[in-house]
Short mmCIF file of C-alpha atoms in Angstrom, two decimals:
data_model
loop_
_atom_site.label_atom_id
_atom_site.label_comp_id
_atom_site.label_asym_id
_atom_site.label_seq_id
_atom_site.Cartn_x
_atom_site.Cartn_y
_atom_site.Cartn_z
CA UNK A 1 0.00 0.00 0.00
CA UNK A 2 1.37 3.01 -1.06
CA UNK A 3 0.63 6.51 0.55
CA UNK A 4 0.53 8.82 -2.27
CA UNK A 5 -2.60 10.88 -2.80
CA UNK A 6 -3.50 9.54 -6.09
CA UNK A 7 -7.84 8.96 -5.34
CA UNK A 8 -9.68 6.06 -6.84
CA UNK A 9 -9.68 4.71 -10.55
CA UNK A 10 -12.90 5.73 -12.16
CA UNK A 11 -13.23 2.85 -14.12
CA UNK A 12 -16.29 1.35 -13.03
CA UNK A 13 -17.95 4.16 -11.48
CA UNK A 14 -20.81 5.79 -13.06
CA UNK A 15 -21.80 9.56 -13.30
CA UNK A 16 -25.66 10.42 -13.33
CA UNK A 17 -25.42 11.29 -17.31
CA UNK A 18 -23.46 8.22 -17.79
CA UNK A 19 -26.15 6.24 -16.21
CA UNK A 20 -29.31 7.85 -17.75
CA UNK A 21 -27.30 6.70 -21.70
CA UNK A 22 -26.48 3.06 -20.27
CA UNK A 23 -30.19 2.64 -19.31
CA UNK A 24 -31.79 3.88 -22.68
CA UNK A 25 -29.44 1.82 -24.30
CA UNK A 26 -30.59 -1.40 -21.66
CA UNK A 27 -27.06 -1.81 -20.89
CA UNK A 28 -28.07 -1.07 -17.18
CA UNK A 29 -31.93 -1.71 -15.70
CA UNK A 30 -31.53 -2.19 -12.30
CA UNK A 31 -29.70 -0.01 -9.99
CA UNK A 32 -29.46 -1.36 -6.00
CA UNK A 33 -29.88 0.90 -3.52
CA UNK A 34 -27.61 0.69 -0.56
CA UNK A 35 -27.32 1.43 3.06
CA UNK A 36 -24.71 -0.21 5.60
CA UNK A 37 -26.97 -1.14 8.42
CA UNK A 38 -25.14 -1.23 12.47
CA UNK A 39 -23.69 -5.01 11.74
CA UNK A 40 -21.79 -3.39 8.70
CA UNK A 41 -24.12 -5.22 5.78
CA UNK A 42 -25.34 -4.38 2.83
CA UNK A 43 -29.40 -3.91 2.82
CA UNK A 44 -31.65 -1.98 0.10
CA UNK A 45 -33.74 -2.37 -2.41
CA UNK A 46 -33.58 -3.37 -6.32
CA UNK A 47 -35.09 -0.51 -8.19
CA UNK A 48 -35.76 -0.62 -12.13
CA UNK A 49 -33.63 1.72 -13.15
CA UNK A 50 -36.43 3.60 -14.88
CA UNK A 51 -37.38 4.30 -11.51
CA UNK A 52 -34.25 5.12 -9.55
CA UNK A 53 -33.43 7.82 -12.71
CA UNK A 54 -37.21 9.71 -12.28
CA UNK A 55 -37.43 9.09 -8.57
CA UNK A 56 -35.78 7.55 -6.48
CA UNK A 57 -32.36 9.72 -7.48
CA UNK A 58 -34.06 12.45 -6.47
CA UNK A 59 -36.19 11.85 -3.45
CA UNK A 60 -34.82 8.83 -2.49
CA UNK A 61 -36.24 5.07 -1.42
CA UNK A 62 -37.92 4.63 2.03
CA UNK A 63 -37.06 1.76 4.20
CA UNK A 64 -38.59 0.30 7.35
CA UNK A 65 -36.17 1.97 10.47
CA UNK A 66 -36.00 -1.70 11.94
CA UNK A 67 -32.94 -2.09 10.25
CA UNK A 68 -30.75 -0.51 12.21
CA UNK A 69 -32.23 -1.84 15.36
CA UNK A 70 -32.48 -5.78 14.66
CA UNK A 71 -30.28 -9.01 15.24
CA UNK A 72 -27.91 -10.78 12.92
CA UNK A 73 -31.01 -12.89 12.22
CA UNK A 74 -33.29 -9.55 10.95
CA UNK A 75 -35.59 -10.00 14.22
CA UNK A 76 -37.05 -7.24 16.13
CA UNK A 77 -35.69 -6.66 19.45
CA UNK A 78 -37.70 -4.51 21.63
CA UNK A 79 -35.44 -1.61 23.66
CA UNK A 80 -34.26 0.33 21.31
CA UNK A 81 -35.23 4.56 21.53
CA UNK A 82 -34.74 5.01 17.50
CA UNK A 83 -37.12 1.77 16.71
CA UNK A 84 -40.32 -0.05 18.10
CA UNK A 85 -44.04 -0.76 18.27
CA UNK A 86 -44.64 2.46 20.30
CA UNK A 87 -43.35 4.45 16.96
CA UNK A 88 -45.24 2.01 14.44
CA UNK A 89 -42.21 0.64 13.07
CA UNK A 90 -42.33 3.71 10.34
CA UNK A 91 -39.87 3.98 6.86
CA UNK A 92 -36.74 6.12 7.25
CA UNK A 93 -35.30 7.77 3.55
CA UNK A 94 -32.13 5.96 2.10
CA UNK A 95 -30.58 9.06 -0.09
CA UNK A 96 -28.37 8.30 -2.58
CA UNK A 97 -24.78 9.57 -2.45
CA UNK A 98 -24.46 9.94 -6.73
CA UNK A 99 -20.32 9.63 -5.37
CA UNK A 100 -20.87 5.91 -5.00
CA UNK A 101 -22.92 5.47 -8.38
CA UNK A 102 -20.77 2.20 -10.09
CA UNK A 103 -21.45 -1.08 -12.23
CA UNK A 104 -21.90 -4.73 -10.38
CA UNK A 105 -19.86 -6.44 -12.76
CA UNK A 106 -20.89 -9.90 -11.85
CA UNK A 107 -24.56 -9.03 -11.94
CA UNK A 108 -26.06 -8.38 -15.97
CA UNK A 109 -27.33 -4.78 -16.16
CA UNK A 110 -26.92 -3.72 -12.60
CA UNK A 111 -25.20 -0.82 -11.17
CA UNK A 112 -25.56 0.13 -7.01
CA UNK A 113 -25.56 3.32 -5.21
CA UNK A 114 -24.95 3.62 -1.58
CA UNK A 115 -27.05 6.01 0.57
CA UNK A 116 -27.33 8.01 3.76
CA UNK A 117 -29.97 7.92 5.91
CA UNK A 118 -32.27 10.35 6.98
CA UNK A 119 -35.64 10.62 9.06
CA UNK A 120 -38.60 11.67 6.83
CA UNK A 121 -38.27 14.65 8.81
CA UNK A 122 -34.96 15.42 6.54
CA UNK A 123 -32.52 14.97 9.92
CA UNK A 124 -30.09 12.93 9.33
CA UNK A 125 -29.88 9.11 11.25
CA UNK A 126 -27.40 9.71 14.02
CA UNK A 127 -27.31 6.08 14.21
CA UNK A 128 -26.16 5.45 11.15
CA UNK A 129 -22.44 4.38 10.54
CA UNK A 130 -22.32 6.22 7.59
CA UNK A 131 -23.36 9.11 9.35
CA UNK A 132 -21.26 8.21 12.18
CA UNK A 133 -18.42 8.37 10.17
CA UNK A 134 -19.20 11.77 8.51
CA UNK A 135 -19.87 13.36 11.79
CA UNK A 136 -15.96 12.10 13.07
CA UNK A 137 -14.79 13.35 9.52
CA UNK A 138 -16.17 16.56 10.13
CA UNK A 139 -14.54 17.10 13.30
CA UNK A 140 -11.23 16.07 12.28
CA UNK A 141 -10.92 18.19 9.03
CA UNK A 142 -12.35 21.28 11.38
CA UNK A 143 -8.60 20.64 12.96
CA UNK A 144 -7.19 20.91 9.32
CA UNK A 145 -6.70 17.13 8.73
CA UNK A 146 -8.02 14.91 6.38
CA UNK A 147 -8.21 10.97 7.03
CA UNK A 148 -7.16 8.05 4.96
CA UNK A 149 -7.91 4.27 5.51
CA UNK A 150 -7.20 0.68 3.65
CA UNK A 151 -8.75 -1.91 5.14
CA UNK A 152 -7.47 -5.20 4.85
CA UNK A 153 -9.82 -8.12 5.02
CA UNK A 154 -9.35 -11.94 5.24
CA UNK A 155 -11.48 -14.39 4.77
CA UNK A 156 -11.71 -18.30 4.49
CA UNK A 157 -13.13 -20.30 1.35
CA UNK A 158 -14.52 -23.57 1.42
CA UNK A 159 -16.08 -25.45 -1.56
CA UNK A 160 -19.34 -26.01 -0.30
CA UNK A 161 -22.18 -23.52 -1.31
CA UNK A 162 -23.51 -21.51 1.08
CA UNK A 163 -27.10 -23.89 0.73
CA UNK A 164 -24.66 -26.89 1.75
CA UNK A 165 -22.75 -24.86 4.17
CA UNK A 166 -26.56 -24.08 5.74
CA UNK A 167 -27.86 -28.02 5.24
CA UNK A 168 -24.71 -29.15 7.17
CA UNK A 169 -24.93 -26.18 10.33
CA UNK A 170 -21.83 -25.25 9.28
CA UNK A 171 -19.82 -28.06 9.96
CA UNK A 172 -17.81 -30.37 8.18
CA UNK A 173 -17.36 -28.00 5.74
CA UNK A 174 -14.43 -28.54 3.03
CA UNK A 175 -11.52 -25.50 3.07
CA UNK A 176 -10.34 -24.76 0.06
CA UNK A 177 -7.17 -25.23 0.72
CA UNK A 178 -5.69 -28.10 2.54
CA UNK A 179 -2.46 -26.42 4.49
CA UNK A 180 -1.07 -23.65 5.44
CA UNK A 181 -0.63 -21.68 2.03
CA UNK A 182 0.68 -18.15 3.74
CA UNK A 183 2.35 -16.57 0.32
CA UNK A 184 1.84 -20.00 -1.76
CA UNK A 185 1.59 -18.92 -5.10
CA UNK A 186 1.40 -23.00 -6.52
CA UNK A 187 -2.02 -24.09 -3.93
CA UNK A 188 -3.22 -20.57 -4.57
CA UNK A 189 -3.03 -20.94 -8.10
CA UNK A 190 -5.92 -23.59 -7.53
CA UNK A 191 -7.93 -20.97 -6.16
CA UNK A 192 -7.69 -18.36 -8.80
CA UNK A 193 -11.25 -19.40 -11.03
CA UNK A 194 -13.06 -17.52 -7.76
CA UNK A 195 -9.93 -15.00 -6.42
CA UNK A 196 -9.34 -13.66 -10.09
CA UNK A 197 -13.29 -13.32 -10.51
CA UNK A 198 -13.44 -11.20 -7.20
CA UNK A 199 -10.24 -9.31 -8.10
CA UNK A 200 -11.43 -8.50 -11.77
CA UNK A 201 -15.09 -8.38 -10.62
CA UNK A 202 -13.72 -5.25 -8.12
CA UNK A 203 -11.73 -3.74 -10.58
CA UNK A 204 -14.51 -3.18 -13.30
CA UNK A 205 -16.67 -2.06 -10.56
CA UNK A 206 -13.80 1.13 -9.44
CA UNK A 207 -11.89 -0.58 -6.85
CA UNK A 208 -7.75 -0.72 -7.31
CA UNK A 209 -6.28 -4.02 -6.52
CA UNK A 210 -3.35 -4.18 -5.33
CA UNK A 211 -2.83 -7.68 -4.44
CA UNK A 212 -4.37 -11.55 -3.58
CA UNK A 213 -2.44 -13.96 -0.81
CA UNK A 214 -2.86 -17.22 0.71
CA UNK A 215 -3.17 -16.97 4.59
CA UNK A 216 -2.27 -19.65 7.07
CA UNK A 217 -5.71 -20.81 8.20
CA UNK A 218 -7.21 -23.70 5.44
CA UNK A 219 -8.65 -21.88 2.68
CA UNK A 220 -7.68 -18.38 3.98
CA UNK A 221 -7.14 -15.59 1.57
CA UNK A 222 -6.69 -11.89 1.77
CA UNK A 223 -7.52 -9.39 -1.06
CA UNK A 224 -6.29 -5.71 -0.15
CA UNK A 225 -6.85 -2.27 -2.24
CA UNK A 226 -5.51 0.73 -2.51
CA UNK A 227 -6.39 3.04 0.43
CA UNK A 228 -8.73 6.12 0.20
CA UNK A 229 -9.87 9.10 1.84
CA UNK A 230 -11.55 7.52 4.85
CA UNK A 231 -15.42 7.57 3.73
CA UNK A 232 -14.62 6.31 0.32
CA UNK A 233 -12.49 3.27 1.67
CA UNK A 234 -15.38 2.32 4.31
CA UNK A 235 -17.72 2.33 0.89
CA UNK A 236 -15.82 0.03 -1.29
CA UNK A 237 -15.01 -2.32 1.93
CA UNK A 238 -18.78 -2.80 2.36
CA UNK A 239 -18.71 -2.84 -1.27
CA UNK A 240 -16.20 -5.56 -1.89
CA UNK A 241 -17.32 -7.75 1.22
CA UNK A 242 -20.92 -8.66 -0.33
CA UNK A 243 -19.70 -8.49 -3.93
CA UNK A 244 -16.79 -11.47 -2.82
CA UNK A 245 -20.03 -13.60 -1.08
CA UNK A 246 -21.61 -13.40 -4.39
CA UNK A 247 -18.98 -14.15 -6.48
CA UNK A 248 -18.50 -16.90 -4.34
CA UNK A 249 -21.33 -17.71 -4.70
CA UNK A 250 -21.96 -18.37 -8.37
CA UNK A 251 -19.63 -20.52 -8.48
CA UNK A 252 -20.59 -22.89 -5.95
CA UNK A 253 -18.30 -21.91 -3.35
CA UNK A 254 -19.09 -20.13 -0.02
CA UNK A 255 -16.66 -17.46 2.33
CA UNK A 256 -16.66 -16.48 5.34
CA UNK A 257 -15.57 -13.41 6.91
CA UNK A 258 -15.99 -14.46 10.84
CA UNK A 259 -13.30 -13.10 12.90
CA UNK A 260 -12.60 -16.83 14.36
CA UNK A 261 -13.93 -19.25 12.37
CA UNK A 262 -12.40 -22.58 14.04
CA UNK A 263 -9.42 -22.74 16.62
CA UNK A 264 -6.65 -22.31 14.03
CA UNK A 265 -5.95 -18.60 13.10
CA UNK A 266 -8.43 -16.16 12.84
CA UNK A 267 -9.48 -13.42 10.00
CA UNK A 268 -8.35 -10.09 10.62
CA UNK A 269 -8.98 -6.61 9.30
CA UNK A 270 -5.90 -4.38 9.88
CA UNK A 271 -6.56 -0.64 9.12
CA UNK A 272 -3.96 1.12 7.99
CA UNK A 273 -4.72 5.09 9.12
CA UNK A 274 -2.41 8.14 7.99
CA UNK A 275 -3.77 11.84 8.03
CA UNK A 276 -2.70 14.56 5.28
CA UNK A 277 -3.40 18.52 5.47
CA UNK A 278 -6.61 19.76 4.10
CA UNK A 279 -4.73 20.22 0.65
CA UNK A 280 -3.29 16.33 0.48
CA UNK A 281 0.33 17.02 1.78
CA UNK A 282 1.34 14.08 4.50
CA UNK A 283 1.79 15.57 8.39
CA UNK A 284 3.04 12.21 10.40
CA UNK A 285 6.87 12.57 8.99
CA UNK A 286 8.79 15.10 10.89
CA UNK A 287 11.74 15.55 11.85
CA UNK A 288 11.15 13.99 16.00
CA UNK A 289 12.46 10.86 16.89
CA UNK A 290 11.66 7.64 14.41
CA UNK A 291 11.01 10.38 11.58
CA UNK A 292 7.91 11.49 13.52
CA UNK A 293 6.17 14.58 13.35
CA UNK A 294 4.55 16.32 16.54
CA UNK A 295 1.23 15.52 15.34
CA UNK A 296 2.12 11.66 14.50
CA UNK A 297 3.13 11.67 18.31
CA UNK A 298 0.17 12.85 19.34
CA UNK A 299 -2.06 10.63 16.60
CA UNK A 300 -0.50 7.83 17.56
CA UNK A 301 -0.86 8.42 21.49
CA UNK A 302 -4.48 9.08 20.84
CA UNK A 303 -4.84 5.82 19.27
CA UNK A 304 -3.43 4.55 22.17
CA UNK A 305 -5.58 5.89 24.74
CA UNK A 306 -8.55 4.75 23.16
CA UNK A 307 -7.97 1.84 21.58
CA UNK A 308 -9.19 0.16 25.47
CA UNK A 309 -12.53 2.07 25.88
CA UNK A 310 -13.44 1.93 22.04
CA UNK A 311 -12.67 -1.22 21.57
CA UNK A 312 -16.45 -2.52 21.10
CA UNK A 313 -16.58 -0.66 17.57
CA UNK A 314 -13.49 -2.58 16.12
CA UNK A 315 -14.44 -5.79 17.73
CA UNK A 316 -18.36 -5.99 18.07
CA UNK A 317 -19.39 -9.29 18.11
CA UNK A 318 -19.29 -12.65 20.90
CA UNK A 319 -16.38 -14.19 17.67
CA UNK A 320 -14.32 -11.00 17.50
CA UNK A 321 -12.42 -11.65 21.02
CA UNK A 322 -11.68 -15.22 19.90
CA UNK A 323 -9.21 -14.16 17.34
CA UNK A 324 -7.27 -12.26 20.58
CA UNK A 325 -4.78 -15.40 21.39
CA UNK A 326 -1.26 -14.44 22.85
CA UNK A 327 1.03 -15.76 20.23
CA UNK A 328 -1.44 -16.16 16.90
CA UNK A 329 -0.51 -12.33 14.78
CA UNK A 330 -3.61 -11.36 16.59
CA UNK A 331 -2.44 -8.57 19.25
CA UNK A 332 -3.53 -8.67 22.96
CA UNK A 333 -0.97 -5.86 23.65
CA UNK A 334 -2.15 -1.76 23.60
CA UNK A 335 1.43 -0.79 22.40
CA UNK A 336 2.68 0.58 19.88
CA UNK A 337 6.18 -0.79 17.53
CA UNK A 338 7.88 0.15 14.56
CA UNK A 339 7.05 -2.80 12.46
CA UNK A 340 6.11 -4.73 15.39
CA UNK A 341 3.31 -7.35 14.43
CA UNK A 342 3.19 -8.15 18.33
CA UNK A 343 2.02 -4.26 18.91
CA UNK A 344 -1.83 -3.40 18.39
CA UNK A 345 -0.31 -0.29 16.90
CA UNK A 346 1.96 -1.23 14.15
CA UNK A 347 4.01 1.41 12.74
CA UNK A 348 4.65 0.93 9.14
CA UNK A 349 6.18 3.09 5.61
CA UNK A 350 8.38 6.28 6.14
CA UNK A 351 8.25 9.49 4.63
CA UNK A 352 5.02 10.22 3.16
CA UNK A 353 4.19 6.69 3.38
CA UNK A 354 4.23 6.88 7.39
CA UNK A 355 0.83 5.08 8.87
CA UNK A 356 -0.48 3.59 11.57
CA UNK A 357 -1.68 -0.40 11.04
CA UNK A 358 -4.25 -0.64 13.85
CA UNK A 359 -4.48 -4.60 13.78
CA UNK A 360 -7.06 -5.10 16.64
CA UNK A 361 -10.51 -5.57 14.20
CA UNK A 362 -11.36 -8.77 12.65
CA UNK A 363 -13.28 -9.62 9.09
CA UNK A 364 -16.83 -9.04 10.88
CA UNK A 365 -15.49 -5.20 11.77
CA UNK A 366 -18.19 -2.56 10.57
CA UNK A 367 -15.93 -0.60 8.95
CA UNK A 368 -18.00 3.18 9.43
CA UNK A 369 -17.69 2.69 12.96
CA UNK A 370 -13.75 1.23 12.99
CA UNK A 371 -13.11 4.41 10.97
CA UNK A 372 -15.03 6.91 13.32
CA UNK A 373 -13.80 4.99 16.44
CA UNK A 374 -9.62 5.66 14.93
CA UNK A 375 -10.45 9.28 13.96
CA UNK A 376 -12.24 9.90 17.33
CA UNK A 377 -8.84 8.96 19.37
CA UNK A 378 -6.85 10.67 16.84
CA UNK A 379 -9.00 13.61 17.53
CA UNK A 380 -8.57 12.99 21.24
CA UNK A 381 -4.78 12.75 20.72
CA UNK A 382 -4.48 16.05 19.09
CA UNK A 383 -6.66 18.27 20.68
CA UNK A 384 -4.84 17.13 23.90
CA UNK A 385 -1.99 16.74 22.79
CA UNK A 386 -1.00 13.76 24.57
CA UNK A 387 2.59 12.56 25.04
CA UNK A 388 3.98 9.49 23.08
CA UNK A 389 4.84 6.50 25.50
CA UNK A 390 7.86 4.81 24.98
CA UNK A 391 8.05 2.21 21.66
CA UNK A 392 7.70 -1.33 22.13
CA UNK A 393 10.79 -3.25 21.07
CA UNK A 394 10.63 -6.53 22.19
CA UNK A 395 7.30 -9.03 22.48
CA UNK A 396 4.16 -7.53 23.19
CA UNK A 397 3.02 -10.38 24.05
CA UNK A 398 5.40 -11.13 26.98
CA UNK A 399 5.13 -7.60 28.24
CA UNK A 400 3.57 -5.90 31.20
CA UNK A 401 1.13 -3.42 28.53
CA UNK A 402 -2.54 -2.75 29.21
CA UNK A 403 -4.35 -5.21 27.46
CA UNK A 404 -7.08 -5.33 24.90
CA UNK A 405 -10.74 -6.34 26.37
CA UNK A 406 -10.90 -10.52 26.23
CA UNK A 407 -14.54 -10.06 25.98
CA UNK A 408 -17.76 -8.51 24.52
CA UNK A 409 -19.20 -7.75 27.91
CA UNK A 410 -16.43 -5.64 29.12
CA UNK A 411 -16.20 -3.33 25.87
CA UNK A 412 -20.00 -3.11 26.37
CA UNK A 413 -19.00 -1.95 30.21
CA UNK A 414 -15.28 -0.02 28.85
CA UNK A 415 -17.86 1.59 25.82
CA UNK A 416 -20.95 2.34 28.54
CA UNK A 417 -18.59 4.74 30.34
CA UNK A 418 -16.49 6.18 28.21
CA UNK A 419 -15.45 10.12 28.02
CA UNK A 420 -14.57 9.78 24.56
CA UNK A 421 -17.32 7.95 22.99
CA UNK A 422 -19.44 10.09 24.48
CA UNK A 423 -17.89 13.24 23.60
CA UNK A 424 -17.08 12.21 20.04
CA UNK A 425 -20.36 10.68 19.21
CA UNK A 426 -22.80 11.49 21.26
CA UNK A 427 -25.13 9.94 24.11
CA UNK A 428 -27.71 8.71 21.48
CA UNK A 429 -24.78 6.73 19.61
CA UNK A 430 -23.14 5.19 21.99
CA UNK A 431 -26.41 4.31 23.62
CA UNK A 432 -27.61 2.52 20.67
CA UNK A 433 -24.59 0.48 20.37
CA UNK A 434 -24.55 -0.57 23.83
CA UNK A 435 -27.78 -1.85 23.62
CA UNK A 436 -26.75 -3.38 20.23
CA UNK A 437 -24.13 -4.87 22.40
CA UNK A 438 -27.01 -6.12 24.79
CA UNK A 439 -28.43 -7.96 22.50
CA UNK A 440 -25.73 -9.82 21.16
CA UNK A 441 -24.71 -10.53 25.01
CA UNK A 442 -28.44 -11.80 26.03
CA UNK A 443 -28.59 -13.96 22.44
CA UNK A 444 -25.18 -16.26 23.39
CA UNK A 445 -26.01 -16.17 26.83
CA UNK A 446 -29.16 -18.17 26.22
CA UNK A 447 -27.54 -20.58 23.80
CA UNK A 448 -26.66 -23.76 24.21
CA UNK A 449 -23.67 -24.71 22.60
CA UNK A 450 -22.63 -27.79 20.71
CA UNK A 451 -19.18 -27.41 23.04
CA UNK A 452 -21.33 -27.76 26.03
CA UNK A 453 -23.34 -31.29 24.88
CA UNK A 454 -20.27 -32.58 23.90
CA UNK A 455 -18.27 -31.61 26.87
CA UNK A 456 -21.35 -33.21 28.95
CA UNK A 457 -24.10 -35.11 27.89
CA UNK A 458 -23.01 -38.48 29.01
CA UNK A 459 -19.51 -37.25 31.40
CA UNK A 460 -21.43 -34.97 34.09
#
């Protein structure tokens, strides 16, 4: 990943007049409509593209405001202030942001636009991780500072379908690799009918590729592109995550992007975070110690002091602390190294490449709210300008550093009381979230596990 402010190809992406020719000519008639609901998922609506063009563009598409206050399983789940019975269940208005307007490759004559959300009032969703984002993106570039982000996501392949996959609970299913293939370029070459699909299928659709790996888990892979300014990069992740499922998909094969699938390693999602000026010239290389700036000191110190009470919004889900093993390229560690992959905070590129690789969040990280959560300490870093700690130079892992919550319940407790959440986002955001949290908490609690009937059915 390079750190040169170069934007994002514009192959693929689709202006308004663009558009309006492709669907007289039938080339395009039907255009998704987007919005990244609280788990970080695509939801919408299919609109004939007759329709979106007269309509819809304009006014926008209504959608029920459950969906930012349901389970992984769509159900309703009474508690939340934005969302219930006592309000009707009424529609919210997905806008479209005509920035995101691009071709589907992989589906025939479809393009997709991703939206913000507003009440029918015209406020806008504070709720929203879109939104969410913006709001951190405004602060930060009131300070003069502009945010950039490439998210790196792995994910494992097996060569059931997602039907099988379903039919079997998940279990037995075949990886689609058979070893460790970490940088294999023969066993990955087996893999390349579905990788090069995704990779091509991103490319025509405006994403820049810059490269496909093997990973160490069976059937692990990582895709990365290039980086963006920070609410661009959160769109094509979201973006790229359902597009790879349904690539997968059509040809038989299934992914998944759980942070922990099995005990062997799990799937991360380092973010790599650098800041320019408001006119694109780098301000982390200085002249300080390690080729720092003073406001890469600070950055990184902010990132730092938050990391502990923000975790929840890089790791929001029961899975996510699974991947958190002492030892397994997962950190447990808040410290920060230069080129340290024991640190939470790696520090990586020099020059105007300098960036922070925040490697805490897994593959089931909503990116919006990762984003908002790293620009809220950066904020916090700068505006107090709080002192670097010392670098880590050794383990992290066999040090005496804070560590990184082990558990859902206490970031819900670490999030619940936090000065910064609550000062960066608000009361109503990080109330929704901990309830969000809540519910996730209450849902495992009352399962019972296949671990447990195994463990003792017949021994206790």
């Amino acid at each position: 990943m390079t750190n040169q402010t170069t934007g994002t190809s514009s192959q693929g992406q689709l202006g308004v007049d663009e558009l309006r020719d492709l669907v007289a000519s039938g080339d395009i008639d039907t255009v998704v409509v987007a919005i990244t609901d609280s788990m970080g998922r695509l939801q919408g609506k299919r609109c004939g593209a007759r329709s979106f063009l007269e309509d819809v563009l304009g006014h926008g598409a209504e959608g029920c405001n459950y969906l930012l206050s349901v389970d992984v399983e769509m159900n309703t789940i009474d508690g939340y202030s934005m969302s219930s019975w006592a309000n009707g269940y009424g529609d919210m208005v997905m806008r479209p942001d005509v920035s995101t307007l691009r071709r589907v490759p992989w589906l025939e004559g479809t393009a997709m636009i991703q939206c913000d959300i507003f009440w029918l009032d015209g406020r806008p969703v504070s709720q929203s991780p879109r939104q969410i984002l913006r709001a951190q993106i405004e602060r930060l570039e009131a300070l003069g500072y502009r945010a950039h982000i490439g998210t790196e996501l792995e994910f494992i392949m097996f060569d059931d379908s997602y039907e099988e996959a379903w039919d079997k609970k998940y279990e037995g299913l075949t990886p689609s690799t058979r070893y460790n293939v970490d940088y294999s370029l023969l066993a990955t070459a087996r893999l390349e009918p579905v990788i090069r699909s995704i990779r091509t299928g991103m490319e025509k659709a405006g994403l820049v590729v810059e490269s496909s790996k093997g990973e160490c888990n069976l059937g692990q892979q990582e895709i990365t592109f290039r980086y963006a300014e920070a609410l661009t990069a959160c769109d094509n992740h979201v973006f790229y995550k359902n597009g790879a499922k349904e690539i997968a998909a059509q040809q038989g094969k299934s992914i998944t992007f759980m942070a922990k699938y099995n005990e062997r390693e799990g799937s991360s999602c380092h973010i790599h975070f650098s800041l320019t000026d408001l006119d694109g010239n780098p301000v982390l290389a200085g002249d300080g110690e390690h080729g720092f700036s003073p406001v890469m000191e600070h950055f990184i110190a902010g990132q730092l002091a938050g990391l502990k009470e923000l975790a929840y919004f890089v790791a929001p889900n029961i899975n996510s602390y699974k991947r958190f093993v002492e030892g397994s390229f997962a950190p447990t560690a808040i410290a920060w190294g230069l080129d340290n992959r024991s640190c939470a905070l790696r520090i990586v590129g020099r020059g105007p490449s300098l960036r922070v690789e925040n490697r805490v969040g897994g593959g089931d990280v909503n990116p919006y709210l990762a984003a908002a959560a790293l620009i809220a300490a950066a904020i916090h870093g700068i505006e107090n300008e709080l002192p670097l700690e010392p670098i880590m130079t050794g383990n992290a892992y066999q040090s005496d550093a804070d560590r990184i919550p082990t558990n859902l319940r206490d970031s819900r407790a670490l999030l619940t009381n936090s000065e910064i959440a609550r000062k960066s986002f608000g009361d109503e955001v990080v109330d929704h979230y901990v309830f969000a949290a809540d519910v996730e908490l209450k849902a495992f609690d009352s399962a019972v596990t296949d671990w447990e009937r195994k463990r003792v059915f017949e021994r206790l």
